[in-house]
Amino acid sequence: MTKYKLEYLWLDGYTPVPNIRGKTQIKEFDSFPTLEQLPLWGFDGSSTKQAEGGSSDCVLKPVSLFPDSQRKNGIIVMCEVMMPDLTPHPSNMRATILDDPGAWFGFEQEYFFYRNGRPIGFPESGYPAPQGPYYTGVGYSNVGDMARKIVEEHLDICLDAGINHEGINAEVAKGQWEFQIFGKGSKKAADEMWVARYLLQRLTEKYGVDIEYHCKPLGNTDWNGSGMHANFSTTYLREVGGKEYFEKLMKAFADTREDHIAVYGPDNHLRLTGLHETASIHSFSYGVADRGASIRVPHSFVNNNYRGYLEDRRPNSQGDPYQIASRILKTVASVPTA
Ligand code: ADP
Ligand code: MN
Ligand code: MN
Ligand code: MN
């Protein structure tokens, strides 16, 4: 028997953006356990905005597990929060995602490394040299002496965990980076994004660095904001598609614009200004290879008779991938596939 360290993770009840929480329990298993072998657990919901003091127990239901290479015999256990009767807790947004193994998502997470209230590499007062060389840049004056070490370590930890991490790039602002996660199945990429965020925050503790997920941390300036573009496809979109279906789908997105914006992350009006390769928050648009549109339609999609994936560019870096996936699939499901 081996004593495994099980780190149960869940999302708390804070709005508009939940925080990831975690606690460890030790359990013995003959070998690396399966999901079915992992017990339900509980926590004090009155400390996480998920219950009143009187009857404060919430239930943690394991939904996916990941080897944790940073801990001896460590396992990360992603959980849904349930009521004591095992129905989903109101804060449990994962439970609202339609089950669809044919739905694929790719999220592009942008974020800043922060220390002492400013991006790493920013001087104590004022600004560094203007944006330009930082995006996909190399060299100390562009990326400093710490960020690359962190993103490389994070990549390895994610790959060790079996997370389908797809890539990294330095972003437009100094101290800003991106990674991408892709998953097949309506909940997979979102689960892995939350675990990847957790791993990044945990990793940077030892560097004395925080991850700033806010979509416009440098306020109303030309400094780049952070998005989390949501690339999506369904079996029908990949295999059947067609211009007529595509146009109906875009109409459904236009009609539900406000419902989408509501879950695409807070303060998005600061970012979706219509400038800097962003759409305006006040209108819905789509365009081929158009990085200023709400939804970018890849060339390959049009060339393949309107089949493939689409990129919703509006979700921001602080958005909850569960709520984003849930909303996109609801809108897609509202369009009849003839
Ligand atoms: P860009 O920065 O040019 O927008 P990235 O390479 O950063 O592009 O991100 C593209 C994303 O699209 C990746 O996360 C990728 O996994 C995702 N993607 C590619 N094909 C599909 C597909 N068929 N369905 C859903 N997402 C997809
Ligand atoms: Mn990208
Ligand atoms: Mn980017
Ligand atoms: Mn993109």
mmCIF file with all atom_site columns, N, CA and C and ligand atoms in Angstrom, residues 108 169 171 178 180 229, ligand 2:
data_model
loop_
_atom_site.group_PDB
_atom_site.id
_atom_site.type_symbol
_atom_site.label_atom_id
_atom_site.label_alt_id
_atom_site.label_comp_id
_atom_site.label_asym_id
_atom_site.label_entity_id
_atom_site.label_seq_id
_atom_site.pdbx_PDB_ins_code
_atom_site.Cartn_x
_atom_site.Cartn_y
_atom_site.Cartn_z
_atom_site.occupancy
_atom_site.B_iso_or_equiv
_atom_site.pdbx_formal_charge
_atom_site.auth_seq_id
_atom_site.auth_comp_id
_atom_site.auth_asym_id
_atom_site.auth_atom_id
_atom_site.pdbx_PDB_model_num
ATOM   1  N  N  . GLU A 1 108 ? -6.961  30.057 -24.897 1.00 0.00 ? 108 GLU A N  1
ATOM   2  C  CA . GLU A 1 108 ? -5.660  30.746 -24.922 1.00 0.00 ? 108 GLU A CA 1
ATOM   3  C  C  . GLU A 1 108 ? -5.612  31.685 -23.719 1.00 0.00 ? 108 GLU A C  1
ATOM   4  N  N  . ASN A 1 169 ? 3.575   31.518 -25.395 1.00 0.00 ? 169 ASN A N  1
ATOM   5  C  CA . ASN A 1 169 ? 4.277   32.644 -26.019 1.00 0.00 ? 169 ASN A CA 1
ATOM   6  C  C  . ASN A 1 169 ? 4.320   33.839 -25.084 1.00 0.00 ? 169 ASN A C  1
ATOM   7  N  N  . GLU A 1 171 ? 3.756   37.628 -24.485 1.00 0.00 ? 171 GLU A N  1
ATOM   8  C  CA . GLU A 1 171 ? 2.701   38.458 -25.078 1.00 0.00 ? 171 GLU A CA 1
ATOM   9  C  C  . GLU A 1 171 ? 3.163   39.904 -25.294 1.00 0.00 ? 171 GLU A C  1
ATOM   10 N  N  . GLU A 1 178 ? 1.260   33.926 -22.361 1.00 0.00 ? 178 GLU A N  1
ATOM   11 C  CA . GLU A 1 178 ? 0.075   33.145 -22.743 1.00 0.00 ? 178 GLU A CA 1
ATOM   12 C  C  . GLU A 1 178 ? 0.436   31.665 -22.779 1.00 0.00 ? 178 GLU A C  1
ATOM   13 N  N  . GLN A 1 180 ? -1.724  27.842 -24.010 1.00 0.00 ? 180 GLN A N  1
ATOM   14 C  CA . GLN A 1 180 ? -2.954  27.313 -24.617 1.00 0.00 ? 180 GLN A CA 1
ATOM   15 C  C  . GLN A 1 180 ? -3.210  25.888 -24.141 1.00 0.00 ? 180 GLN A C  1
ATOM   16 N  N  . HIS A 1 229 ? -9.149  33.779 -25.418 1.00 0.00 ? 229 HIS A N  1
ATOM   17 C  CA . HIS A 1 229 ? -9.894  33.381 -26.620 1.00 0.00 ? 229 HIS A CA 1
ATOM   18 C  C  . HIS A 1 229 ? -10.383 31.946 -26.451 1.00 0.00 ? 229 HIS A C  1
HETATM 19 MN MN . MN  B 2 .   ? -2.764  32.624 -29.101 1.00 0.00 ? 2   MN  B MN 1
#
